[in-house]
């Protein structure tokens, strides 16, 4: 069996030692005119060295190289096919050179100064409302506050009367009353015959008198020194009850009273000294402090 293996190995290595080159190969992927060139490279007697023509006799150096047995594992100083291809076309093989690369991180400069602040941009769109958060913890009890003002109720009212008659003279006369029916907080002064406002607001006033027959009755309800309304009756054979009423918006310290006109003509109001024929009334409707 060893003899058979040795014979097989000799058969396999014999073509390499005798010829020095592998048999011809075809290159199906190359053009037809290049396949002829590649076939000539496979023949040791047909390739041309640089500077030697294709039909020129091979020199001694070339014969020595051609006649030497070359194995496939030995290094070969035979020119490469790529070099012969460029030599065939009359060009030199391209020379490759390294291109220097610049490391930009080395060229980084120092940090510059801070620039000026730019203008504010436009407001963005309003986003959707988020979900309500969890309820917070109950806070501590606060300190008690100050006591407020007590609830104030304002009242003002008076009702007074007169039992004596009154005749006119050459001067204006203030109608003074001698009987008190109602006088809250003494806001009506019985000596001066005037109501003094201490609570600003809207008031109602009314005046009632009894006329004298065959005489004129001529009186005014006054606000301070202003004639507001008149109570008047013409002379008549009969005596009658006559009245006048009004609402006034009064301020602090305003005065309301009744005045008898002076005696350009006979002017009087009747009373018998027993019954009350003359009354003057007033009361607060709404104070200005209420909204």
Tab-separated table of N, CA and C in Angstrom, residues 96-239:
chain	number	residue	atom	x	y	z
A	96	UNK	N	0.363	54.610	-5.545
A	96	UNK	CA	-0.557	54.983	-4.462
A	96	UNK	C	0.219	55.683	-3.375
A	97	UNK	N	-0.387	56.769	-2.836
A	97	UNK	CA	0.256	57.480	-1.734
A	97	UNK	C	-0.802	57.794	-0.673
A	98	UNK	N	-0.337	57.824	0.512
A	98	UNK	CA	-1.241	58.074	1.641
A	98	UNK	C	-1.636	59.550	1.682
A	99	UNK	N	-2.904	59.826	1.918
A	99	UNK	CA	-3.406	61.199	2.057
A	99	UNK	C	-3.453	61.539	3.537
A	100	UNK	N	-2.773	62.592	3.928
A	100	UNK	CA	-2.759	62.918	5.368
A	100	UNK	C	-4.146	63.304	5.857
A	101	UNK	N	-4.491	62.843	7.041
A	101	UNK	CA	-5.766	63.164	7.675
A	101	UNK	C	-5.538	64.148	8.817
A	102	UNK	N	-6.401	65.131	8.906
A	102	UNK	CA	-6.265	66.161	9.946
A	102	UNK	C	-7.239	65.851	11.065
A	103	UNK	N	-6.726	65.751	12.259
A	103	UNK	CA	-7.552	65.519	13.436
A	103	UNK	C	-8.119	66.861	13.900
A	104	UNK	N	-9.411	67.070	13.649
A	104	UNK	CA	-10.025	68.363	13.957
A	104	UNK	C	-10.097	68.633	15.449
A	105	UNK	N	-10.049	67.574	16.246
A	105	UNK	CA	-10.122	67.810	17.694
A	105	UNK	C	-8.871	68.511	18.205
A	106	UNK	N	-7.714	68.340	17.469
A	106	UNK	CA	-6.483	69.008	17.913
A	106	UNK	C	-6.572	70.498	17.620
A	107	UNK	N	-7.277	70.884	16.516
A	107	UNK	CA	-7.347	72.283	16.113
A	107	UNK	C	-8.438	73.053	16.840
A	108	UNK	N	-9.142	72.433	17.814
A	108	UNK	CA	-10.217	73.107	18.536
A	108	UNK	C	-9.661	74.260	19.351
A	109	UNK	N	-10.246	75.455	19.186
A	109	UNK	CA	-9.780	76.630	19.911
A	109	UNK	C	-10.380	76.734	21.300
A	110	UNK	N	-10.034	77.835	21.976
A	110	UNK	CA	-10.552	78.068	23.310
A	110	UNK	C	-12.010	78.506	23.236
A	111	UNK	N	-12.701	78.339	24.343
A	111	UNK	CA	-14.114	78.693	24.423
A	111	UNK	C	-14.267	80.203	24.356
A	112	UNK	N	-15.162	80.672	23.467
A	112	UNK	CA	-15.363	82.099	23.314
A	112	UNK	C	-16.259	82.691	24.392
A	113	UNK	N	-16.382	84.037	24.361
A	113	UNK	CA	-17.219	84.718	25.331
A	113	UNK	C	-18.698	84.516	24.999
A	114	UNK	N	-19.504	84.698	26.031
A	114	UNK	CA	-20.936	84.518	25.881
A	114	UNK	C	-21.514	85.645	25.052
A	115	UNK	N	-22.320	85.308	24.052
A	115	UNK	CA	-22.918	86.311	23.192
A	115	UNK	C	-24.104	87.000	23.859
A	116	UNK	N	-24.598	88.077	23.236
A	116	UNK	CA	-25.748	88.788	23.809
A	116	UNK	C	-27.006	87.928	23.731
A	117	UNK	N	-27.894	88.195	24.682
A	117	UNK	CA	-29.135	87.441	24.727
A	117	UNK	C	-30.045	87.825	23.572
A	118	UNK	N	-30.586	86.852	22.924
A	118	UNK	CA	-31.489	87.116	21.814
A	118	UNK	C	-32.880	87.512	22.287
A	119	UNK	N	-33.694	87.947	21.351
A	119	UNK	CA	-35.058	88.350	21.677
A	119	UNK	C	-35.915	87.114	21.969
A	120	UNK	N	-36.974	87.367	22.716
A	120	UNK	CA	-37.866	86.276	23.073
A	120	UNK	C	-38.635	85.808	21.838
A	121	UNK	N	-38.835	84.549	21.762
A	121	UNK	CA	-39.599	83.995	20.661
A	121	UNK	C	-41.100	84.136	20.883
A	122	UNK	N	-41.855	83.757	19.870
A	122	UNK	CA	-43.309	83.834	19.966
A	122	UNK	C	-43.822	82.818	20.979
A	123	UNK	N	-44.957	83.160	21.544
A	123	UNK	CA	-45.569	82.246	22.491
A	123	UNK	C	-46.046	80.990	21.754
A	124	UNK	N	-45.835	79.896	22.385
A	124	UNK	CA	-46.318	78.653	21.802
A	124	UNK	C	-47.820	78.476	21.995
A	125	UNK	N	-48.350	77.477	21.374
A	125	UNK	CA	-49.764	77.190	21.487
A	125	UNK	C	-50.085	76.704	22.899
A	126	UNK	N	-51.285	77.027	23.327
A	126	UNK	CA	-51.726	76.612	24.657
A	126	UNK	C	-51.960	75.107	24.640
A	127	UNK	N	-51.328	74.460	25.564
A	127	UNK	CA	-51.483	73.023	25.643
A	127	UNK	C	-52.797	72.619	26.293
A	128	UNK	N	-53.081	71.368	26.226
A	128	UNK	CA	-54.293	70.850	26.850
A	128	UNK	C	-54.148	70.846	28.362
A	129	UNK	N	-55.254	71.006	29.017
A	129	UNK	CA	-55.246	71.025	30.480
A	129	UNK	C	-54.879	69.647	31.010
A	130	UNK	N	-54.044	69.670	32.025
A	130	UNK	CA	-53.650	68.417	32.631
A	130	UNK	C	-54.701	67.888	33.598
A	131	UNK	N	-54.490	66.707	34.033
A	131	UNK	CA	-55.404	66.090	34.992
A	131	UNK	C	-55.260	66.772	36.343
A	132	UNK	N	-56.356	66.887	37.095
A	132	UNK	CA	-56.252	67.512	38.425
A	132	UNK	C	-55.364	66.689	39.335
A	133	UNK	N	-54.572	67.392	40.089
A	133	UNK	CA	-53.679	66.722	41.003
A	133	UNK	C	-54.395	66.227	42.239
A	134	UNK	N	-53.712	65.480	43.027
A	134	UNK	CA	-54.331	64.956	44.256
A	134	UNK	C	-54.584	66.081	45.251
A	135	UNK	N	-55.575	65.892	46.084
A	135	UNK	CA	-55.921	66.898	47.086
A	135	UNK	C	-54.787	67.023	48.095
A	136	UNK	N	-54.487	68.273	48.450
A	136	UNK	CA	-53.429	68.517	49.417
A	136	UNK	C	-53.884	68.256	50.840
A	137	UNK	N	-52.926	68.327	51.719
A	137	UNK	CA	-53.234	68.116	53.130
A	137	UNK	C	-53.968	69.311	53.699
A	138	UNK	N	-54.783	69.088	54.685
A	138	UNK	CA	-55.539	70.145	55.332
A	138	UNK	C	-54.587	71.059	56.084
A	139	UNK	N	-54.734	72.364	55.837
A	139	UNK	CA	-53.868	73.330	56.484
A	139	UNK	C	-54.214	73.531	57.945
A	140	UNK	N	-53.317	74.248	58.603
A	140	UNK	CA	-53.528	74.525	60.022
A	140	UNK	C	-54.623	75.573	60.201
A	141	UNK	N	-55.267	75.569	61.335
A	141	UNK	CA	-56.331	76.510	61.625
A	141	UNK	C	-55.755	77.908	61.771
A	142	UNK	N	-56.376	78.866	61.104
A	142	UNK	CA	-55.901	80.232	61.159
A	142	UNK	C	-56.281	80.923	62.455
A	143	UNK	N	-55.675	82.076	62.656
A	143	UNK	CA	-55.969	82.855	63.864
A	143	UNK	C	-57.304	83.571	63.692
A	144	UNK	N	-58.018	83.798	64.766
A	144	UNK	CA	-59.320	84.472	64.656
A	144	UNK	C	-59.162	85.911	64.209
A	145	UNK	N	-60.076	86.366	63.403
A	145	UNK	CA	-60.037	87.736	62.919
A	145	UNK	C	-60.652	88.716	63.900
A	146	UNK	N	-60.631	90.001	63.511
A	146	UNK	CA	-61.195	91.032	64.358
A	146	UNK	C	-62.720	90.978	64.315
A	147	UNK	N	-63.313	91.450	65.381
A	147	UNK	CA	-64.765	91.501	65.434
A	147	UNK	C	-65.272	92.559	64.458
A	148	UNK	N	-66.271	92.212	63.699
A	148	UNK	CA	-66.851	93.155	62.770
A	148	UNK	C	-67.825	94.104	63.453
A	149	UNK	N	-68.253	95.083	62.701
A	149	UNK	CA	-69.237	96.021	63.245
A	149	UNK	C	-70.567	95.312	63.435
A	150	UNK	N	-71.240	95.619	64.504
A	150	UNK	CA	-72.561	94.997	64.701
A	150	UNK	C	-73.538	95.462	63.631
A	151	UNK	N	-74.512	94.638	63.413
A	151	UNK	CA	-75.529	94.970	62.420
A	151	UNK	C	-76.289	96.212	62.882
A	152	UNK	N	-76.212	97.230	62.059
A	152	UNK	CA	-76.823	98.498	62.442
A	152	UNK	C	-78.128	98.686	61.687
A	153	UNK	N	-79.135	99.045	62.449
A	153	UNK	CA	-80.436	99.383	61.889
A	153	UNK	C	-80.688	100.853	62.200
A	154	UNK	N	-80.965	101.616	61.164
A	154	UNK	CA	-81.130	103.059	61.331
A	154	UNK	C	-82.621	103.411	61.317
A	155	UNK	N	-82.986	104.253	62.260
A	155	UNK	CA	-84.373	104.699	62.372
A	155	UNK	C	-84.384	106.210	62.577
A	156	UNK	N	-85.368	106.821	61.995
A	156	UNK	CA	-85.603	108.245	62.223
A	156	UNK	C	-87.081	108.522	61.954
A	157	UNK	N	-87.754	109.133	62.923
A	157	UNK	CA	-89.186	109.426	62.764
A	157	UNK	C	-89.599	110.485	63.803
A	158	UNK	N	-90.554	111.301	63.412
A	158	UNK	CA	-91.129	112.277	64.339
A	158	UNK	C	-92.559	112.573	63.904
A	159	UNK	N	-93.340	113.003	64.878
A	159	UNK	CA	-94.715	113.452	64.631
A	159	UNK	C	-95.051	114.467	65.740
A	160	UNK	N	-95.325	115.702	65.316
A	160	UNK	CA	-95.593	116.780	66.268
A	160	UNK	C	-96.875	117.502	65.856
A	161	UNK	N	-97.487	118.244	66.831
A	161	UNK	CA	-98.731	118.963	66.559
A	161	UNK	C	-98.754	120.332	67.231
A	162	UNK	N	-99.767	121.143	66.841
A	162	UNK	CA	-99.942	122.494	67.386
A	162	UNK	C	-101.440	122.693	67.662
A	163	UNK	N	-101.756	123.284	68.827
A	163	UNK	CA	-103.128	123.500	69.248
A	163	UNK	C	-103.518	124.986	69.221
A	164	UNK	N	-102.592	125.860	68.859
A	164	UNK	CA	-102.880	127.293	68.820
A	164	UNK	C	-102.892	127.775	67.379
A	165	UNK	N	-103.775	128.770	67.113
A	165	UNK	CA	-103.833	129.359	65.778
A	165	UNK	C	-102.612	130.233	65.565
A	166	UNK	N	-102.426	130.636	64.270
A	166	UNK	CA	-101.287	131.489	63.932
A	166	UNK	C	-101.707	132.453	62.835
A	167	UNK	N	-101.434	133.801	63.056
A	167	UNK	CA	-101.751	134.835	62.083
A	167	UNK	C	-100.452	135.436	61.556
A	168	UNK	N	-100.500	135.858	60.332
A	168	UNK	CA	-99.295	136.411	59.699
A	168	UNK	C	-99.023	137.814	60.210
A	169	UNK	N	-97.781	138.281	60.044
A	169	UNK	CA	-97.367	139.635	60.348
A	169	UNK	C	-96.425	140.097	59.248
A	170	UNK	N	-95.629	141.085	59.539
A	170	UNK	CA	-94.768	141.641	58.484
A	170	UNK	C	-93.520	140.783	58.192
A	171	UNK	N	-93.349	139.706	58.910
A	171	UNK	CA	-92.147	138.869	58.745
A	171	UNK	C	-92.567	137.403	58.519
A	172	UNK	N	-91.635	136.665	57.958
A	172	UNK	CA	-91.848	135.216	57.830
A	172	UNK	C	-91.794	134.609	59.245
A	173	UNK	N	-92.622	133.626	59.460
A	173	UNK	CA	-92.682	132.996	60.783
A	173	UNK	C	-92.429	131.485	60.653
A	174	UNK	N	-91.620	130.940	61.581
A	174	UNK	CA	-91.393	129.491	61.644
A	174	UNK	C	-92.548	128.898	62.449
A	175	UNK	N	-93.152	127.875	61.898
A	175	UNK	CA	-94.260	127.216	62.591
A	175	UNK	C	-93.673	126.324	63.688
A	176	UNK	N	-93.951	126.718	64.945
A	176	UNK	CA	-93.459	125.993	66.109
A	176	UNK	C	-94.591	125.154	66.672
A	177	UNK	N	-94.271	123.943	67.138
A	177	UNK	CA	-95.267	122.985	67.604
A	177	UNK	C	-95.166	122.866	69.132
A	178	UNK	N	-96.294	122.513	69.702
A	178	UNK	CA	-96.364	122.418	71.167
A	178	UNK	C	-96.683	121.015	71.673
A	179	UNK	N	-96.937	120.063	70.766
A	179	UNK	CA	-97.303	118.708	71.168
A	179	UNK	C	-96.408	117.709	70.443
A	180	UNK	N	-95.878	116.738	71.193
A	180	UNK	CA	-95.002	115.696	70.632
A	180	UNK	C	-95.735	114.367	70.691
A	181	UNK	N	-95.777	113.694	69.544
A	181	UNK	CA	-96.339	112.348	69.478
A	181	UNK	C	-95.217	111.301	69.331
A	182	UNK	N	-94.325	111.550	68.418
A	182	UNK	CA	-93.146	110.679	68.227
A	182	UNK	C	-91.955	111.577	67.930
A	183	UNK	N	-90.832	111.271	68.591
A	183	UNK	CA	-89.593	112.010	68.289
A	183	UNK	C	-88.396	111.116	68.638
A	184	UNK	N	-88.059	110.191	67.716
A	184	UNK	CA	-86.960	109.256	67.962
A	184	UNK	C	-85.638	110.008	68.034
A	185	UNK	N	-84.917	109.722	69.095
A	185	UNK	CA	-83.574	110.266	69.300
A	185	UNK	C	-83.562	111.799	69.296
A	186	UNK	N	-84.764	112.406	69.531
A	186	UNK	CA	-84.878	113.863	69.620
A	186	UNK	C	-84.314	114.556	68.374
A	187	UNK	N	-84.590	113.974	67.252
A	187	UNK	CA	-84.083	114.574	66.020
A	187	UNK	C	-84.903	115.792	65.599
A	188	UNK	N	-86.122	115.938	66.129
A	188	UNK	CA	-86.915	117.154	65.884
A	188	UNK	C	-86.769	118.066	67.101
A	189	UNK	N	-86.334	119.303	66.829
A	189	UNK	CA	-86.119	120.263	67.903
A	189	UNK	C	-87.420	121.045	68.128
A	190	UNK	N	-88.023	120.905	69.300
A	190	UNK	CA	-89.291	121.552	69.600
A	190	UNK	C	-89.143	123.049	69.821
A	191	UNK	N	-87.983	123.520	70.194
A	191	UNK	CA	-87.797	124.953	70.440
A	191	UNK	C	-87.620	125.716	69.125
A	192	UNK	N	-86.890	125.142	68.173
A	192	UNK	CA	-86.685	125.820	66.882
A	192	UNK	C	-87.736	125.449	65.860
A	193	UNK	N	-88.479	124.332	66.092
A	193	UNK	CA	-89.493	123.884	65.137
A	193	UNK	C	-88.883	123.252	63.875
A	194	UNK	N	-87.660	122.723	63.982
A	194	UNK	CA	-86.964	122.166	62.801
A	194	UNK	C	-86.519	120.727	63.057
A	195	UNK	N	-86.526	119.920	61.954
A	195	UNK	CA	-85.992	118.558	61.988
A	195	UNK	C	-84.556	118.602	61.484
A	196	UNK	N	-83.628	118.037	62.279
A	196	UNK	CA	-82.202	118.015	61.929
A	196	UNK	C	-81.827	116.584	61.528
A	197	UNK	N	-81.317	116.443	60.305
A	197	UNK	CA	-80.978	115.114	59.769
A	197	UNK	C	-79.647	114.644	60.360
A	198	UNK	N	-79.653	113.495	61.001
A	198	UNK	CA	-78.424	112.861	61.511
A	198	UNK	C	-78.100	111.569	60.759
A	199	UNK	N	-79.084	111.057	60.028
A	199	UNK	CA	-78.880	109.826	59.248
A	199	UNK	C	-79.188	110.162	57.789
A	200	UNK	N	-78.182	110.291	56.932
A	200	UNK	CA	-78.465	110.622	55.524
A	200	UNK	C	-79.304	109.535	54.871
A	201	UNK	N	-80.228	109.965	54.054
A	201	UNK	CA	-81.088	109.019	53.360
A	201	UNK	C	-82.308	109.700	52.783
A	202	UNK	N	-83.269	108.865	52.425
A	202	UNK	CA	-84.511	109.336	51.827
A	202	UNK	C	-85.586	109.391	52.921
A	203	UNK	N	-86.244	110.548	53.013
A	203	UNK	CA	-87.259	110.784	54.040
A	203	UNK	C	-88.586	111.153	53.385
A	204	UNK	N	-89.655	110.910	54.168
A	204	UNK	CA	-91.004	111.321	53.761
A	204	UNK	C	-91.529	112.324	54.793
A	205	UNK	N	-92.105	113.439	54.303
A	205	UNK	CA	-92.651	114.473	55.185
A	205	UNK	C	-94.093	114.788	54.743
A	206	UNK	N	-94.925	115.117	55.729
A	206	UNK	CA	-96.312	115.511	55.457
A	206	UNK	C	-96.727	116.621	56.430
A	207	UNK	N	-97.544	117.569	55.914
A	207	UNK	CA	-98.035	118.707	56.693
A	207	UNK	C	-99.559	118.768	56.567
A	208	UNK	N	-100.258	118.890	57.711
A	208	UNK	CA	-101.724	118.969	57.730
A	208	UNK	C	-102.141	120.209	58.556
A	209	UNK	N	-103.014	121.044	57.989
A	209	UNK	CA	-103.504	122.256	58.672
A	209	UNK	C	-105.013	122.394	58.456
A	210	UNK	N	-105.591	123.264	59.288
A	210	UNK	CA	-107.015	123.596	59.146
A	210	UNK	C	-107.100	125.074	58.767
A	211	UNK	N	-107.774	125.385	57.647
A	211	UNK	CA	-107.853	126.767	57.147
A	211	UNK	C	-108.854	127.571	57.977
A	212	UNK	N	-108.726	128.889	57.815
A	212	UNK	CA	-109.634	129.814	58.493
A	212	UNK	C	-110.567	130.401	57.435
A	213	UNK	N	-111.877	130.391	57.790
A	213	UNK	CA	-112.829	130.900	56.802
A	213	UNK	C	-112.622	132.397	56.602
A	214	UNK	N	-112.808	132.810	55.365
A	214	UNK	CA	-112.653	134.175	54.918
A	214	UNK	C	-111.193	134.664	54.989
A	215	UNK	N	-110.231	133.683	55.191
A	215	UNK	CA	-108.824	134.053	55.234
A	215	UNK	C	-108.023	133.104	54.327
A	216	UNK	N	-106.886	133.589	53.905
A	216	UNK	CA	-105.993	132.809	53.021
A	216	UNK	C	-105.029	131.997	53.879
A	217	UNK	N	-104.654	130.814	53.342
A	217	UNK	CA	-103.635	129.977	53.992
A	217	UNK	C	-102.486	129.800	53.006
A	218	UNK	N	-101.271	130.249	53.458
A	218	UNK	CA	-100.121	130.263	52.527
A	218	UNK	C	-98.877	129.872	53.321
A	219	UNK	N	-98.382	128.642	53.073
A	219	UNK	CA	-97.262	128.081	53.851
A	219	UNK	C	-96.321	127.328	52.907
A	220	UNK	N	-95.058	127.104	53.383
A	220	UNK	CA	-94.059	126.334	52.619
A	220	UNK	C	-93.399	125.296	53.524
A	221	UNK	N	-93.115	124.128	52.928
A	221	UNK	CA	-92.184	123.176	53.556
A	221	UNK	C	-90.791	123.527	53.053
A	222	UNK	N	-89.890	123.790	53.971
A	222	UNK	CA	-88.566	124.307	53.651
A	222	UNK	C	-87.490	123.233	53.874
A	223	UNK	N	-86.493	123.269	52.995
A	223	UNK	CA	-85.270	122.469	53.189
A	223	UNK	C	-84.121	123.453	53.295
A	224	UNK	N	-83.585	123.563	54.506
A	224	UNK	CA	-82.607	124.604	54.821
A	224	UNK	C	-83.256	125.971	54.540
A	225	UNK	N	-82.780	126.743	53.589
A	225	UNK	CA	-83.396	128.030	53.256
A	225	UNK	C	-84.101	127.988	51.903
A	226	UNK	N	-84.407	126.780	51.412
A	226	UNK	CA	-85.019	126.607	50.090
A	226	UNK	C	-86.490	126.246	50.242
A	227	UNK	N	-87.330	126.939	49.485
A	227	UNK	CA	-88.755	126.612	49.444
A	227	UNK	C	-88.944	125.372	48.571
A	228	UNK	N	-89.460	124.310	49.156
A	228	UNK	CA	-89.582	123.045	48.425
A	228	UNK	C	-90.989	122.905	47.848
A	229	UNK	N	-92.020	122.887	48.704
A	229	UNK	CA	-93.417	122.783	48.244
A	229	UNK	C	-94.258	123.801	49.017
A	230	UNK	N	-95.399	124.148	48.461
A	230	UNK	CA	-96.299	125.130	49.051
A	230	UNK	C	-97.624	124.467	49.441
A	231	UNK	N	-98.195	124.943	50.532
A	231	UNK	CA	-99.566	124.562	50.913
A	231	UNK	C	-100.390	125.851	50.871
A	232	UNK	N	-101.438	125.854	50.041
A	232	UNK	CA	-102.165	127.113	49.802
A	232	UNK	C	-103.660	126.826	49.644
A	233	UNK	N	-104.474	127.732	50.257
A	233	UNK	CA	-105.928	127.743	50.061
A	233	UNK	C	-106.402	129.189	49.938
A	234	UNK	N	-107.388	129.405	49.094
A	234	UNK	CA	-107.972	130.730	48.903
A	234	UNK	C	-109.023	131.018	50.009
A	235	UNK	N	-109.276	132.285	50.212
A	235	UNK	CA	-110.338	132.619	51.194
A	235	UNK	C	-111.676	131.998	50.806
A	236	UNK	N	-112.413	131.518	51.828
A	236	UNK	CA	-113.685	130.826	51.557
A	236	UNK	C	-114.605	131.013	52.767
A	237	UNK	N	-115.914	130.783	52.498
A	237	UNK	CA	-116.876	130.859	53.608
A	237	UNK	C	-116.742	129.666	54.536
A	238	UNK	N	-116.091	128.637	54.072
A	238	UNK	CA	-115.955	127.420	54.878
A	238	UNK	C	-114.486	127.224	55.248
A	239	UNK	N	-114.237	126.607	56.363
A	239	UNK	CA	-112.888	126.202	56.768
A	239	UNK	C	-112.748	124.701	56.494
